[in-house]
mmCIF file of N, CA and C in Angstrom:
data_model
loop_
_atom_site.group_PDB
_atom_site.id
_atom_site.type_symbol
_atom_site.label_atom_id
_atom_site.label_comp_id
_atom_site.label_asym_id
_atom_site.label_seq_id
_atom_site.Cartn_x
_atom_site.Cartn_y
_atom_site.Cartn_z
ATOM 1 N N UNK A 1408 -32.305 -0.264 -36.834
ATOM 2 C CA UNK A 1408 -33.243 -0.894 -37.596
ATOM 3 C C UNK A 1408 -33.221 -2.080 -36.699
ATOM 4 N N UNK A 1409 -34.973 -2.656 -35.963
ATOM 5 C CA UNK A 1409 -35.124 -3.443 -35.463
ATOM 6 C C UNK A 1409 -34.690 -5.197 -36.032
ATOM 7 N N UNK A 1410 -35.418 -5.049 -37.843
ATOM 8 C CA UNK A 1410 -35.092 -6.342 -38.129
ATOM 9 C C UNK A 1410 -33.765 -6.972 -38.886
ATOM 10 N N UNK A 1411 -32.705 -5.908 -38.583
ATOM 11 C CA UNK A 1411 -31.885 -6.135 -38.619
ATOM 12 C C UNK A 1411 -31.348 -7.226 -37.071
ATOM 13 N N UNK A 1412 -31.830 -7.315 -35.798
ATOM 14 C CA UNK A 1412 -31.112 -7.633 -34.890
ATOM 15 C C UNK A 1412 -32.214 -8.507 -34.414
ATOM 16 N N UNK A 1413 -33.680 -8.896 -35.414
ATOM 17 C CA UNK A 1413 -34.090 -9.978 -35.202
ATOM 18 C C UNK A 1413 -34.124 -12.003 -36.160
ATOM 19 N N UNK A 1414 -34.281 -12.780 -35.255
ATOM 20 C CA UNK A 1414 -34.040 -14.064 -36.049
ATOM 21 C C UNK A 1414 -34.743 -14.951 -36.248
ATOM 22 N N UNK A 1415 -34.392 -15.332 -37.418
ATOM 23 C CA UNK A 1415 -36.028 -16.150 -38.083
ATOM 24 C C UNK A 1415 -35.610 -17.557 -37.811
ATOM 25 N N UNK A 1416 -36.386 -18.477 -37.631
ATOM 26 C CA UNK A 1416 -36.062 -19.988 -37.486
ATOM 27 C C UNK A 1416 -37.377 -20.375 -37.769
ATOM 28 N N UNK A 1417 -36.702 -21.913 -38.207
ATOM 29 C CA UNK A 1417 -37.989 -22.745 -38.746
ATOM 30 C C UNK A 1417 -37.875 -24.401 -37.577
ATOM 31 N N UNK A 1418 -39.223 -24.306 -37.690
ATOM 32 C CA UNK A 1418 -39.989 -25.523 -36.871
ATOM 33 C C UNK A 1418 -39.046 -25.716 -35.551
ATOM 34 N N UNK A 1419 -38.591 -24.961 -35.328
ATOM 35 C CA UNK A 1419 -38.518 -24.743 -33.642
ATOM 36 C C UNK A 1419 -39.280 -24.410 -32.546
ATOM 37 N N UNK A 1420 -40.747 -23.395 -33.062
ATOM 38 C CA UNK A 1420 -41.189 -22.962 -32.062
ATOM 39 C C UNK A 1420 -42.106 -23.631 -30.909
ATOM 40 N N UNK A 1421 -41.724 -23.673 -29.622
ATOM 41 C CA UNK A 1421 -42.324 -24.317 -28.410
ATOM 42 C C UNK A 1421 -43.731 -24.423 -28.716
ATOM 43 N N UNK A 1422 -44.451 -25.277 -27.574
ATOM 44 C CA UNK A 1422 -45.681 -24.890 -27.203
ATOM 45 C C UNK A 1422 -46.084 -23.690 -26.342
ATOM 46 N N UNK A 1423 -45.557 -23.574 -25.427
ATOM 47 C CA UNK A 1423 -45.597 -22.422 -24.150
ATOM 48 C C UNK A 1423 -44.897 -21.004 -25.413
ATOM 49 N N UNK A 1424 -44.094 -21.044 -26.464
ATOM 50 C CA UNK A 1424 -43.718 -19.562 -27.320
ATOM 51 C C UNK A 1424 -45.153 -19.562 -28.246
ATOM 52 N N UNK A 1425 -46.058 -20.280 -28.739
ATOM 53 C CA UNK A 1425 -47.058 -20.455 -29.058
ATOM 54 C C UNK A 1425 -48.265 -20.035 -28.009
ATOM 55 N N UNK A 1426 -48.399 -20.747 -26.874
ATOM 56 C CA UNK A 1426 -49.240 -19.835 -26.155
ATOM 57 C C UNK A 1426 -48.711 -18.173 -25.572
ATOM 58 N N UNK A 1427 -47.822 -18.286 -25.410
ATOM 59 C CA UNK A 1427 -47.497 -17.069 -25.328
ATOM 60 C C UNK A 1427 -47.855 -15.775 -26.209
ATOM 61 N N UNK A 1428 -47.711 -16.081 -27.917
ATOM 62 C CA UNK A 1428 -47.631 -15.513 -29.189
ATOM 63 C C UNK A 1428 -49.601 -15.629 -28.999
ATOM 64 N N UNK A 1429 -49.866 -16.846 -28.937
ATOM 65 C CA UNK A 1429 -51.850 -16.198 -28.996
ATOM 66 C C UNK A 1429 -52.126 -15.616 -28.113
ATOM 67 N N UNK A 1430 -51.278 -15.187 -26.783
ATOM 68 C CA UNK A 1430 -52.449 -14.676 -25.890
ATOM 69 C C UNK A 1430 -52.238 -13.614 -25.900
ATOM 70 N N UNK A 1431 -50.825 -12.757 -26.424
ATOM 71 C CA UNK A 1431 -50.345 -11.936 -26.970
ATOM 72 C C UNK A 1431 -51.774 -10.628 -27.537
ATOM 73 N N UNK A 1432 -52.326 -11.527 -28.876
ATOM 74 C CA UNK A 1432 -52.722 -10.919 -29.482
ATOM 75 C C UNK A 1432 -53.857 -11.236 -29.516
ATOM 76 N N UNK A 1433 -54.956 -12.920 -29.273
ATOM 77 C CA UNK A 1433 -56.573 -13.066 -28.926
ATOM 78 C C UNK A 1433 -56.808 -13.618 -27.177
ATOM 79 N N UNK A 1434 -55.419 -13.252 -26.478
ATOM 80 C CA UNK A 1434 -56.126 -13.141 -25.516
ATOM 81 C C UNK A 1434 -55.862 -14.745 -25.293
ATOM 82 N N UNK A 1435 -56.746 -15.723 -23.680
ATOM 83 C CA UNK A 1435 -56.210 -16.840 -23.552
ATOM 84 C C UNK A 1435 -56.533 -17.947 -24.838
ATOM 85 N N UNK A 1436 -54.641 -18.671 -24.566
ATOM 86 C CA UNK A 1436 -55.120 -19.954 -25.756
ATOM 87 C C UNK A 1436 -55.607 -20.674 -25.047
ATOM 88 N N UNK A 1437 -55.182 -21.784 -26.022
ATOM 89 C CA UNK A 1437 -56.252 -23.217 -25.639
ATOM 90 C C UNK A 1437 -55.714 -24.070 -25.212
ATOM 91 N N UNK A 1438 -55.872 -25.183 -25.060
ATOM 92 C CA UNK A 1438 -55.195 -26.137 -24.401
ATOM 93 C C UNK A 1438 -53.954 -26.391 -24.516
ATOM 94 N N UNK A 1439 -52.485 -26.093 -24.213
ATOM 95 C CA UNK A 1439 -51.880 -26.470 -23.902
ATOM 96 C C UNK A 1439 -51.112 -28.070 -24.846
ATOM 97 N N UNK A 1440 -52.381 -29.392 -24.692
ATOM 98 C CA UNK A 1440 -52.399 -30.955 -25.003
ATOM 99 C C UNK A 1440 -52.721 -29.890 -26.280
ATOM 100 N N UNK A 1441 -53.372 -29.004 -26.968
ATOM 101 C CA UNK A 1441 -53.890 -28.659 -28.556
ATOM 102 C C UNK A 1441 -53.309 -28.190 -28.793
ATOM 103 N N UNK A 1442 -52.108 -27.527 -28.643
ATOM 104 C CA UNK A 1442 -51.241 -26.691 -29.283
ATOM 105 C C UNK A 1442 -49.998 -27.599 -29.672
ATOM 106 N N UNK A 1443 -49.712 -28.775 -28.850
ATOM 107 C CA UNK A 1443 -49.059 -29.470 -28.703
ATOM 108 C C UNK A 1443 -48.991 -30.896 -29.761
ATOM 109 N N UNK A 1444 -50.329 -31.067 -29.890
ATOM 110 C CA UNK A 1444 -50.563 -31.472 -31.391
ATOM 111 C C UNK A 1444 -50.756 -31.212 -32.251
ATOM 112 N N UNK A 1445 -51.166 -29.995 -32.365
ATOM 113 C CA UNK A 1445 -50.891 -29.024 -33.655
ATOM 114 C C UNK A 1445 -49.588 -28.568 -34.055
ATOM 115 N N UNK A 1446 -49.065 -28.373 -33.000
ATOM 116 C CA UNK A 1446 -47.535 -28.322 -33.233
ATOM 117 C C UNK A 1446 -46.791 -29.040 -34.312
ATOM 118 N N UNK A 1447 -47.045 -30.395 -33.498
ATOM 119 C CA UNK A 1447 -46.370 -32.117 -34.280
ATOM 120 C C UNK A 1447 -46.979 -32.190 -35.493
ATOM 121 N N UNK A 1448 -48.151 -31.847 -36.018
ATOM 122 C CA UNK A 1448 -48.791 -32.129 -37.016
ATOM 123 C C UNK A 1448 -48.677 -30.704 -37.924
ATOM 124 N N UNK A 1449 -48.065 -29.985 -38.551
ATOM 125 C CA UNK A 1449 -48.003 -28.366 -38.429
ATOM 126 C C UNK A 1449 -46.617 -29.398 -39.597
ATOM 127 N N UNK A 1450 -46.600 -28.823 -40.788
ATOM 128 C CA UNK A 1450 -45.968 -28.855 -42.409
ATOM 129 C C UNK A 1450 -44.624 -28.203 -42.093
ATOM 130 N N UNK A 1451 -45.093 -27.200 -41.472
ATOM 131 C CA UNK A 1451 -43.719 -26.059 -41.084
ATOM 132 C C UNK A 1451 -44.026 -24.845 -40.328
ATOM 133 N N UNK A 1452 -43.367 -24.454 -39.970
ATOM 134 C CA UNK A 1452 -43.708 -22.991 -39.306
ATOM 135 C C UNK A 1452 -42.670 -22.180 -38.736
ATOM 136 N N UNK A 1453 -42.354 -21.127 -39.062
ATOM 137 C CA UNK A 1453 -41.688 -20.507 -38.550
ATOM 138 C C UNK A 1453 -42.109 -18.873 -37.221
ATOM 139 N N UNK A 1454 -40.700 -18.956 -36.874
ATOM 140 C CA UNK A 1454 -41.585 -18.017 -36.026
ATOM 141 C C UNK A 1454 -40.085 -16.863 -35.842
ATOM 142 N N UNK A 1455 -39.820 -15.637 -35.212
ATOM 143 C CA UNK A 1455 -38.866 -14.182 -35.108
ATOM 144 C C UNK A 1455 -39.089 -14.127 -33.696
ATOM 145 N N UNK A 1456 -37.528 -14.011 -33.883
ATOM 146 C CA UNK A 1456 -37.027 -14.093 -32.416
ATOM 147 C C UNK A 1456 -36.287 -12.563 -32.471
ATOM 148 N N UNK A 1457 -36.666 -12.405 -31.023
ATOM 149 C CA UNK A 1457 -35.738 -10.407 -30.293
ATOM 150 C C UNK A 1457 -34.632 -11.420 -29.527
ATOM 151 N N UNK A 1458 -33.513 -11.307 -29.485
ATOM 152 C CA UNK A 1458 -33.145 -12.305 -28.411
ATOM 153 C C UNK A 1458 -33.271 -13.332 -29.111
ATOM 154 N N UNK A 1459 -33.287 -14.036 -27.704
ATOM 155 C CA UNK A 1459 -34.575 -15.324 -26.859
ATOM 156 C C UNK A 1459 -35.474 -15.281 -27.014
ATOM 157 N N UNK A 1460 -36.069 -14.641 -27.311
ATOM 158 C CA UNK A 1460 -38.237 -14.226 -26.781
ATOM 159 C C UNK A 1460 -38.512 -13.634 -28.389
ATOM 160 N N UNK A 1461 -39.516 -15.202 -28.708
ATOM 161 C CA UNK A 1461 -40.704 -14.904 -29.611
ATOM 162 C C UNK A 1461 -41.495 -14.282 -29.763
ATOM 163 N N UNK A 1462 -41.539 -12.922 -31.388
ATOM 164 C CA UNK A 1462 -42.777 -12.405 -31.240
ATOM 165 C C UNK A 1462 -43.257 -11.826 -32.098
ATOM 166 N N UNK A 1463 -43.454 -13.202 -32.946
ATOM 167 C CA UNK A 1463 -44.192 -13.423 -34.421
ATOM 168 C C UNK A 1463 -43.839 -14.763 -34.371
ATOM 169 N N UNK A 1464 -44.845 -15.468 -34.329
ATOM 170 C CA UNK A 1464 -44.945 -16.723 -35.949
ATOM 171 C C UNK A 1464 -46.338 -16.910 -37.113
ATOM 172 N N UNK A 1465 -45.766 -17.975 -37.445
ATOM 173 C CA UNK A 1465 -46.973 -18.508 -38.594
ATOM 174 C C UNK A 1465 -47.117 -19.558 -38.748
ATOM 175 N N UNK A 1466 -47.708 -20.454 -39.450
ATOM 176 C CA UNK A 1466 -47.699 -22.213 -39.019
ATOM 177 C C UNK A 1466 -48.080 -22.381 -41.199
ATOM 178 N N UNK A 1467 -47.716 -23.305 -41.073
ATOM 179 C CA UNK A 1467 -48.456 -24.385 -42.748
ATOM 180 C C UNK A 1467 -48.864 -25.499 -42.335
ATOM 181 N N UNK A 1468 -49.711 -25.703 -42.500
ATOM 182 C CA UNK A 1468 -50.459 -27.265 -42.934
ATOM 183 C C UNK A 1468 -50.865 -27.010 -43.708
ATOM 184 N N UNK A 1469 -51.198 -28.210 -44.142
ATOM 185 C CA UNK A 1469 -51.416 -28.864 -45.765
ATOM 186 C C UNK A 1469 -51.237 -30.574 -46.722
ATOM 187 N N UNK A 1470 -51.370 -31.089 -46.982
ATOM 188 C CA UNK A 1470 -51.460 -32.266 -47.793
ATOM 189 C C UNK A 1470 -49.914 -32.252 -48.114
ATOM 190 N N UNK A 1471 -49.086 -31.185 -48.180
ATOM 191 C CA UNK A 1471 -47.638 -31.259 -49.039
ATOM 192 C C UNK A 1471 -47.407 -31.708 -51.062
ATOM 193 N N UNK A 1472 -49.671 -31.487 -51.225
ATOM 194 C CA UNK A 1472 -49.356 -31.728 -52.461
ATOM 195 C C UNK A 1472 -50.294 -30.974 -53.009
ATOM 196 N N UNK A 1473 -52.224 -30.963 -53.340
ATOM 197 C CA UNK A 1473 -52.880 -29.347 -53.409
ATOM 198 C C UNK A 1473 -52.783 -28.800 -52.670
ATOM 199 N N UNK A 1474 -52.621 -28.420 -51.437
ATOM 200 C CA UNK A 1474 -53.313 -27.469 -50.095
ATOM 201 C C UNK A 1474 -52.792 -27.339 -49.434
ATOM 202 N N UNK A 1475 -52.623 -26.157 -49.231
ATOM 203 C CA UNK A 1475 -52.146 -25.165 -48.317
ATOM 204 C C UNK A 1475 -52.559 -24.298 -47.446
ATOM 205 N N UNK A 1476 -52.427 -24.448 -46.235
ATOM 206 C CA UNK A 1476 -53.327 -23.258 -45.930
ATOM 207 C C UNK A 1476 -52.537 -23.331 -44.202
ATOM 208 N N UNK A 1477 -52.236 -21.167 -44.460
ATOM 209 C CA UNK A 1477 -52.076 -21.109 -43.664
ATOM 210 C C UNK A 1477 -52.554 -19.981 -42.378
ATOM 211 N N UNK A 1478 -51.979 -20.596 -41.592
ATOM 212 C CA UNK A 1478 -53.024 -20.448 -39.732
ATOM 213 C C UNK A 1478 -52.300 -19.900 -39.098
ATOM 214 N N UNK A 1479 -52.701 -19.115 -37.184
ATOM 215 C CA UNK A 1479 -52.724 -18.681 -36.549
ATOM 216 C C UNK A 1479 -50.831 -17.646 -36.942
ATOM 217 N N UNK A 1480 -51.221 -16.569 -37.494
ATOM 218 C CA UNK A 1480 -50.370 -15.910 -38.259
ATOM 219 C C UNK A 1480 -50.008 -15.165 -36.907
ATOM 220 N N UNK A 1481 -49.842 -14.475 -36.420
ATOM 221 C CA UNK A 1481 -49.526 -13.627 -34.860
ATOM 222 C C UNK A 1481 -47.825 -12.407 -34.431
ATOM 223 N N UNK A 1482 -48.438 -11.631 -34.984
ATOM 224 C CA UNK A 1482 -47.134 -10.764 -34.284
ATOM 225 C C UNK A 1482 -47.450 -9.985 -33.303
ATOM 226 N N UNK A 1483 -46.198 -9.782 -32.209
ATOM 227 C CA UNK A 1483 -46.837 -9.575 -31.100
ATOM 228 C C UNK A 1483 -47.503 -7.309 -31.365
ATOM 229 N N UNK A 1484 -48.270 -7.241 -30.510
ATOM 230 C CA UNK A 1484 -48.727 -5.551 -30.644
ATOM 231 C C UNK A 1484 -47.247 -5.107 -30.719
ATOM 232 N N UNK A 1485 -46.628 -4.841 -29.797
ATOM 233 C CA UNK A 1485 -45.205 -4.049 -30.348
ATOM 234 C C UNK A 1485 -44.616 -4.291 -30.894
ATOM 235 N N UNK A 1486 -44.942 -5.595 -31.861
ATOM 236 C CA UNK A 1486 -43.603 -5.351 -32.815
ATOM 237 C C UNK A 1486 -44.738 -5.381 -34.353
ATOM 238 N N UNK A 1487 -45.553 -5.459 -34.939
ATOM 239 C CA UNK A 1487 -46.813 -5.193 -35.349
ATOM 240 C C UNK A 1487 -46.058 -3.358 -36.722
ATOM 241 N N UNK A 1488 -47.088 -3.648 -37.471
ATOM 242 C CA UNK A 1488 -46.036 -2.575 -37.939
ATOM 243 C C UNK A 1488 -44.244 -2.464 -38.710
ATOM 244 N N UNK A 1489 -43.695 -3.482 -38.866
ATOM 245 C CA UNK A 1489 -42.609 -3.149 -39.430
ATOM 246 C C UNK A 1489 -41.741 -4.345 -39.917
ATOM 247 N N UNK A 1490 -42.666 -5.028 -40.917
ATOM 248 C CA UNK A 1490 -42.689 -5.890 -41.445
ATOM 249 C C UNK A 1490 -42.387 -7.336 -41.633
ATOM 250 N N UNK A 1491 -42.996 -7.535 -40.164
ATOM 251 C CA UNK A 1491 -42.493 -8.713 -39.657
ATOM 252 C C UNK A 1491 -44.124 -9.819 -39.934
ATOM 253 N N UNK A 1492 -44.560 -9.234 -40.253
ATOM 254 C CA UNK A 1492 -45.783 -10.490 -40.979
ATOM 255 C C UNK A 1492 -45.638 -10.763 -42.550
ATOM 256 N N UNK A 1493 -45.118 -9.739 -43.341
ATOM 257 C CA UNK A 1493 -44.474 -10.075 -44.407
ATOM 258 C C UNK A 1493 -43.665 -11.053 -44.495
ATOM 259 N N UNK A 1494 -42.723 -10.577 -43.482
ATOM 260 C CA UNK A 1494 -41.496 -12.082 -43.843
ATOM 261 C C UNK A 1494 -42.023 -12.957 -43.594
ATOM 262 N N UNK A 1495 -43.177 -13.103 -42.388
ATOM 263 C CA UNK A 1495 -44.288 -14.901 -41.995
ATOM 264 C C UNK A 1495 -44.114 -15.154 -43.082
ATOM 265 N N UNK A 1496 -45.045 -13.941 -44.004
ATOM 266 C CA UNK A 1496 -45.491 -14.971 -45.114
ATOM 267 C C UNK A 1496 -44.703 -15.382 -46.059
ATOM 268 N N UNK A 1497 -43.597 -14.845 -46.641
ATOM 269 C CA UNK A 1497 -42.473 -14.670 -47.708
ATOM 270 C C UNK A 1497 -42.174 -16.492 -47.187
ATOM 271 N N UNK A 1498 -41.476 -16.439 -45.786
ATOM 272 C CA UNK A 1498 -40.644 -17.790 -45.402
ATOM 273 C C UNK A 1498 -42.105 -18.534 -45.376
ATOM 274 N N UNK A 1499 -43.140 -19.070 -45.479
ATOM 275 C CA UNK A 1499 -44.080 -19.695 -46.208
ATOM 276 C C UNK A 1499 -44.272 -20.258 -47.216
ATOM 277 N N UNK A 1500 -44.242 -18.843 -48.383
ATOM 278 C CA UNK A 1500 -44.104 -19.036 -49.781
ATOM 279 C C UNK A 1500 -42.909 -19.944 -50.137
ATOM 280 N N UNK A 1501 -42.174 -19.255 -49.592
ATOM 281 C CA UNK A 1501 -41.066 -20.211 -50.126
ATOM 282 C C UNK A 1501 -41.160 -21.481 -49.612
ATOM 283 N N UNK A 1502 -41.264 -21.860 -48.285
ATOM 284 C CA UNK A 1502 -41.913 -23.915 -48.722
ATOM 285 C C UNK A 1502 -42.441 -24.101 -49.366
ATOM 286 N N UNK A 1503 -43.704 -23.452 -49.090
ATOM 287 C CA UNK A 1503 -44.269 -24.156 -50.534
ATOM 288 C C UNK A 1503 -43.203 -24.758 -51.552
ATOM 289 N N UNK A 1504 -42.744 -23.148 -52.637
ATOM 290 C CA UNK A 1504 -42.222 -23.157 -53.271
ATOM 291 C C UNK A 1504 -41.398 -24.045 -53.628
ATOM 292 N N UNK A 1505 -40.815 -24.180 -52.184
ATOM 293 C CA UNK A 1505 -39.583 -25.311 -52.486
ATOM 294 C C UNK A 1505 -39.339 -27.060 -52.394
ATOM 295 N N UNK A 1506 -41.321 -27.357 -51.469
ATOM 296 C CA UNK A 1506 -41.638 -28.913 -51.484
ATOM 297 C C UNK A 1506 -42.944 -28.756 -52.622
ATOM 298 N N UNK A 1507 -43.474 -27.787 -53.191
ATOM 299 C CA UNK A 1507 -44.845 -28.259 -54.114
ATOM 300 C C UNK A 1507 -43.780 -28.851 -55.386
ATOM 301 N N UNK A 1508 -44.961 -28.992 -55.993
ATOM 302 C CA UNK A 1508 -44.772 -30.284 -57.204
ATOM 303 C C UNK A 1508 -44.450 -29.697 -58.345
ATOM 304 N N UNK A 1509 -43.383 -29.526 -58.791
ATOM 305 C CA UNK A 1509 -42.137 -29.030 -60.488
ATOM 306 C C UNK A 1509 -43.498 -28.788 -61.064
ATOM 307 N N UNK A 1510 -43.650 -27.306 -61.543
ATOM 308 C CA UNK A 1510 -44.129 -26.981 -62.961
ATOM 309 C C UNK A 1510 -46.093 -27.302 -62.486
ATOM 310 N N UNK A 1511 -46.061 -26.557 -61.251
ATOM 311 C CA UNK A 1511 -47.886 -27.618 -60.984
ATOM 312 C C UNK A 1511 -48.468 -26.020 -60.476
ATOM 313 N N UNK A 1512 -49.036 -25.725 -60.026
ATOM 314 C CA UNK A 1512 -49.886 -24.513 -58.790
ATOM 315 C C UNK A 1512 -50.644 -25.348 -57.815
ATOM 316 N N UNK A 1513 -50.532 -24.278 -57.074
ATOM 317 C CA UNK A 1513 -50.567 -24.975 -55.884
ATOM 318 C C UNK A 1513 -50.944 -24.508 -54.870
ATOM 319 N N UNK A 1514 -52.953 -23.936 -54.466
ATOM 320 C CA UNK A 1514 -53.823 -23.688 -53.563
ATOM 321 C C UNK A 1514 -52.923 -23.381 -52.077
ATOM 322 N N UNK A 1515 -53.183 -22.523 -51.966
ATOM 323 C CA UNK A 1515 -52.584 -22.010 -50.714
ATOM 324 C C UNK A 1515 -53.682 -20.750 -50.604
ATOM 325 N N UNK A 1516 -54.669 -21.421 -49.151
ATOM 326 C CA UNK A 1516 -55.362 -20.238 -48.427
ATOM 327 C C UNK A 1516 -54.817 -19.677 -46.668
ATOM 328 N N UNK A 1517 -55.668 -18.543 -46.749
ATOM 329 C CA UNK A 1517 -56.081 -18.778 -45.964
ATOM 330 C C UNK A 1517 -57.049 -17.657 -44.963
ATOM 331 N N UNK A 1518 -57.260 -17.862 -44.317
ATOM 332 C CA UNK A 1518 -58.563 -17.260 -43.070
ATOM 333 C C UNK A 1518 -57.853 -15.438 -42.173
ATOM 334 N N UNK A 1519 -59.160 -14.572 -42.741
ATOM 335 C CA UNK A 1519 -58.351 -12.818 -42.231
ATOM 336 C C UNK A 1519 -59.092 -12.244 -41.388
ATOM 337 N N UNK A 1520 -59.125 -11.838 -40.072
ATOM 338 C CA UNK A 1520 -60.139 -11.446 -39.940
ATOM 339 C C UNK A 1520 -59.927 -9.542 -40.682
ATOM 340 N N UNK A 1521 -61.387 -9.167 -40.818
ATOM 341 C CA UNK A 1521 -61.883 -7.510 -41.919
ATOM 342 C C UNK A 1521 -60.940 -7.250 -41.514
ATOM 343 N N UNK A 1522 -59.667 -6.469 -40.614
ATOM 344 C CA UNK A 1522 -58.963 -5.535 -40.136
ATOM 345 C C UNK A 1522 -57.503 -5.858 -41.200
ATOM 346 N N UNK A 1523 -57.020 -7.146 -41.129
ATOM 347 C CA UNK A 1523 -56.330 -7.703 -42.105
ATOM 348 C C UNK A 1523 -55.990 -7.837 -43.612
ATOM 349 N N UNK A 1524 -57.526 -8.468 -43.600
ATOM 350 C CA UNK A 1524 -57.400 -8.452 -45.044
ATOM 351 C C UNK A 1524 -56.788 -7.418 -46.169
ATOM 352 N N UNK A 1525 -56.694 -5.831 -45.614
ATOM 353 C CA UNK A 1525 -55.931 -6.128 -46.636
ATOM 354 C C UNK A 1525 -54.619 -5.897 -46.689
ATOM 355 N N UNK A 1526 -53.902 -5.798 -45.352
ATOM 356 C CA UNK A 1526 -53.358 -6.632 -45.391
ATOM 357 C C UNK A 1526 -52.560 -7.857 -46.312
ATOM 358 N N UNK A 1527 -53.023 -8.276 -46.796
ATOM 359 C CA UNK A 1527 -53.114 -10.217 -47.083
ATOM 360 C C UNK A 1527 -53.044 -9.797 -48.748
ATOM 361 N N UNK A 1528 -54.000 -8.760 -49.433
ATOM 362 C CA UNK A 1528 -54.195 -7.899 -49.903
ATOM 363 C C UNK A 1528 -52.764 -7.583 -50.826
ATOM 364 N N UNK A 1529 -52.178 -7.672 -50.065
ATOM 365 C CA UNK A 1529 -51.276 -6.576 -50.421
ATOM 366 C C UNK A 1529 -50.189 -7.438 -50.806
ATOM 367 N N UNK A 1530 -50.321 -8.685 -50.399
ATOM 368 C CA UNK A 1530 -49.482 -9.875 -50.048
ATOM 369 C C UNK A 1530 -50.142 -10.480 -52.113
ATOM 370 N N UNK A 1531 -51.392 -10.408 -52.399
ATOM 371 C CA UNK A 1531 -50.907 -11.117 -53.616
ATOM 372 C C UNK A 1531 -52.772 -12.190 -53.249
ATOM 373 N N UNK A 1532 -52.959 -12.270 -51.570
ATOM 374 C CA UNK A 1532 -53.996 -12.660 -51.089
ATOM 375 C C UNK A 1532 -55.243 -11.734 -52.387
ATOM 376 N N UNK A 1533 -56.374 -12.988 -52.515
ATOM 377 C CA UNK A 1533 -57.744 -12.804 -52.926
ATOM 378 C C UNK A 1533 -58.993 -13.616 -52.533
ATOM 379 N N UNK A 1534 -59.771 -13.086 -52.972
ATOM 380 C CA UNK A 1534 -60.902 -13.937 -52.404
ATOM 381 C C UNK A 1534 -61.608 -15.104 -53.362
ATOM 382 N N UNK A 1535 -61.500 -15.956 -53.001
ATOM 383 C CA UNK A 1535 -62.357 -16.474 -53.846
ATOM 384 C C UNK A 1535 -64.542 -16.790 -53.650
ATOM 385 N N UNK A 1536 -64.598 -17.885 -54.580
ATOM 386 C CA UNK A 1536 -66.194 -17.347 -54.116
ATOM 387 C C UNK A 1536 -67.090 -18.908 -53.299
ATOM 388 N N UNK A 1537 -66.338 -19.454 -52.701
ATOM 389 C CA UNK A 1537 -66.276 -20.483 -51.098
ATOM 390 C C UNK A 1537 -66.722 -18.935 -50.332
ATOM 391 N N UNK A 1538 -67.768 -19.602 -49.813
ATOM 392 C CA UNK A 1538 -68.320 -19.442 -47.992
ATOM 393 C C UNK A 1538 -67.626 -20.429 -47.486
ATOM 394 N N UNK A 1539 -66.561 -19.722 -47.315
ATOM 395 C CA UNK A 1539 -65.637 -20.462 -45.263
ATOM 396 C C UNK A 1539 -66.747 -21.428 -44.211
ATOM 397 N N UNK A 1540 -67.587 -22.335 -44.118
ATOM 398 C CA UNK A 1540 -68.244 -22.875 -42.386
ATOM 399 C C UNK A 1540 -67.532 -23.374 -41.313
ATOM 400 N N UNK A 1541 -67.795 -23.145 -40.694
ATOM 401 C CA UNK A 1541 -66.449 -23.727 -39.195
ATOM 402 C C UNK A 1541 -67.722 -23.805 -38.321
ATOM 403 N N UNK A 1542 -67.549 -24.916 -37.872
ATOM 404 C CA UNK A 1542 -68.181 -25.590 -36.379
ATOM 405 C C UNK A 1542 -66.673 -26.487 -35.261
ATOM 406 N N UNK A 1543 -67.064 -25.861 -34.552
ATOM 407 C CA UNK A 1543 -66.308 -26.031 -32.945
ATOM 408 C C UNK A 1543 -67.427 -27.656 -32.852
ATOM 409 N N UNK A 1544 -66.547 -28.325 -32.098
ATOM 410 C CA UNK A 1544 -67.180 -29.847 -32.055
ATOM 411 C C UNK A 1544 -66.694 -29.672 -30.468
ATOM 412 N N UNK A 1545 -67.303 -30.036 -29.354
ATOM 413 C CA UNK A 1545 -67.295 -30.373 -28.054
ATOM 414 C C UNK A 1545 -66.215 -31.738 -28.184
ATOM 415 N N UNK A 1546 -65.064 -31.864 -27.506
ATOM 416 C CA UNK A 1546 -64.830 -32.889 -27.242
ATOM 417 C C UNK A 1546 -64.370 -33.568 -25.293
ATOM 418 N N UNK A 1547 -65.510 -34.094 -25.409
ATOM 419 C CA UNK A 1547 -65.771 -34.700 -24.219
ATOM 420 C C UNK A 1547 -64.382 -35.633 -23.606
#
């Protein structure tokens, strides 16, 4: 079974590995300096390796109190549908449970493309009433 050969690591994913995984699913990655800063200020990241090659990643951003936001859940296409996505989400939720304030509820949010919504719903996520707004801000 493939999952037995994989290694889960915390907070070691490099800028280059992030860019490689991003490109494997979404095409040309953003600037390496943006990725470097994003990783620097991420509160937790989890990655999965087959031998020494990164095959999946996810990261958590947030304020460590009220809100956590799951970002950049990526499983290389040739590794999808094998339980790795579920593993990533479970690792992120374990982080929240281990670091959140005891005896409280914490808001954990993510944004998913429509074809991935059923996957996240199986893991317990559902829609709220908010509309997600976005803006791309050009930095000169």
